[in-house]
């Protein structure tokens, strides 16, 4: 892994995220305008769908940029526990809009098939589709790499959108190319159905990624336990420390919101340890913190009690 990203603090990573999102918006805008022109001139529903998908992606990238700027502000009396919840909210919104777009395109393409389809000229669309495939695949790989280095959900979403754009353009090109080869064959009657059929297939295929992202971030908004490596590590550390200190029990509660984990750990002490000095308890707190802290933000609360009723 690039060590330059490891030494970045949270503020530097957010600035780098914003820079990448701005690049995505600029390049997406150029391809969107081109797609709209080609889609109208060629009367291609699949290319217009491509343009709409890119337009939605640009809008949602703008929302991500605003949220990224918003969550970096310090806590205040209105938001005393931080602003991390706005990240999964924005990503849930992004995913739901993409899901709606896919379902809407699926419905309209089925209607077009029922109504007899439409013929699209490959010559008008070919330059755009080739350029779109090359650019989108390149940007997908680039943003995917940056997302892994930054451990950024925002950039991962950007990478997914470029991946979907690339696959969409590739699918449209394959569909229109079939029409070109079908012209002089007995399958020529299928040509009007290729464009809406391709939109229908791609719409169904595209539903998987945003649906999975929607579910994941909705779980965060509803404060489900993350069930990931971080939570497993926290449980293992707490159990080990509880055993070594001869505590009666320990309760761990973990939720994940965006890049921030909220962790509450309650240790149940035997009665003979009821008068343990605060300095000793702080040493245990520090030990727990040192073993569970990582490359993520964390809101950590650790308490000690001899009464089980205070931790259940």
PDB file of C-alpha atoms in Angstrom, residues 229-245 263 265 267 282-296 298 300 302:
ATOM      1  CA  UNK A 229     -13.557  -7.580  11.492  1.00  0.00           C
ATOM      2  CA  UNK A 230     -13.479  -4.479  13.711  1.00  0.00           C
ATOM      3  CA  UNK A 231     -16.387  -5.710  15.855  1.00  0.00           C
ATOM      4  CA  UNK A 232     -14.854  -9.175  16.122  1.00  0.00           C
ATOM      5  CA  UNK A 233     -11.544  -7.682  17.232  1.00  0.00           C
ATOM      6  CA  UNK A 234     -13.267  -5.544  19.887  1.00  0.00           C
ATOM      7  CA  UNK A 235     -15.071  -8.588  21.340  1.00  0.00           C
ATOM      8  CA  UNK A 236     -11.847 -10.609  21.410  1.00  0.00           C
ATOM      9  CA  UNK A 237      -9.886  -7.846  23.172  1.00  0.00           C
ATOM     10  CA  UNK A 238     -12.619  -7.231  25.751  1.00  0.00           C
ATOM     11  CA  UNK A 239     -12.989 -10.933  26.531  1.00  0.00           C
ATOM     12  CA  UNK A 240      -9.215 -11.314  26.986  1.00  0.00           C
ATOM     13  CA  UNK A 241      -8.917  -8.282  29.280  1.00  0.00           C
ATOM     14  CA  UNK A 242     -11.991  -9.297  31.279  1.00  0.00           C
ATOM     15  CA  UNK A 243     -10.471 -12.736  31.885  1.00  0.00           C
ATOM     16  CA  UNK A 244      -7.027 -11.363  32.780  1.00  0.00           C
ATOM     17  CA  UNK A 245      -8.505  -8.872  35.269  1.00  0.00           C
ATOM     18  CA  UNK A 263     -18.319   1.512  20.986  1.00  0.00           C
ATOM     19  CA  UNK A 265     -17.935  -1.431  26.798  1.00  0.00           C
ATOM     20  CA  UNK A 267     -17.195  -4.319  32.677  1.00  0.00           C
ATOM     21  CA  UNK A 282      -7.933   4.350  33.478  1.00  0.00           C
ATOM     22  CA  UNK A 283      -5.010   2.041  32.794  1.00  0.00           C
ATOM     23  CA  UNK A 284      -7.473  -0.649  31.683  1.00  0.00           C
ATOM     24  CA  UNK A 285      -9.295   1.897  29.519  1.00  0.00           C
ATOM     25  CA  UNK A 286      -6.011   2.837  27.879  1.00  0.00           C
ATOM     26  CA  UNK A 287      -5.158  -0.820  27.338  1.00  0.00           C
ATOM     27  CA  UNK A 288      -8.498  -1.457  25.622  1.00  0.00           C
ATOM     28  CA  UNK A 289      -8.177   1.700  23.502  1.00  0.00           C
ATOM     29  CA  UNK A 290      -4.662   0.849  22.340  1.00  0.00           C
ATOM     30  CA  UNK A 291      -5.705  -2.649  21.261  1.00  0.00           C
ATOM     31  CA  UNK A 292      -8.901  -1.764  19.370  1.00  0.00           C
ATOM     32  CA  UNK A 293      -8.012   1.582  17.780  1.00  0.00           C
ATOM     33  CA  UNK A 294      -7.276   1.499  14.065  1.00  0.00           C
ATOM     34  CA  UNK A 295      -7.515   3.457  10.829  1.00  0.00           C
ATOM     35  CA  UNK A 296     -11.034   4.670  11.587  1.00  0.00           C
ATOM     36  CA  UNK A 298     -14.156   5.822  17.101  1.00  0.00           C
ATOM     37  CA  UNK A 300     -15.389   4.963  22.823  1.00  0.00           C
ATOM     38  CA  UNK A 302     -15.825   2.302  28.865  1.00  0.00           C
TER      39      UNK A 302
END
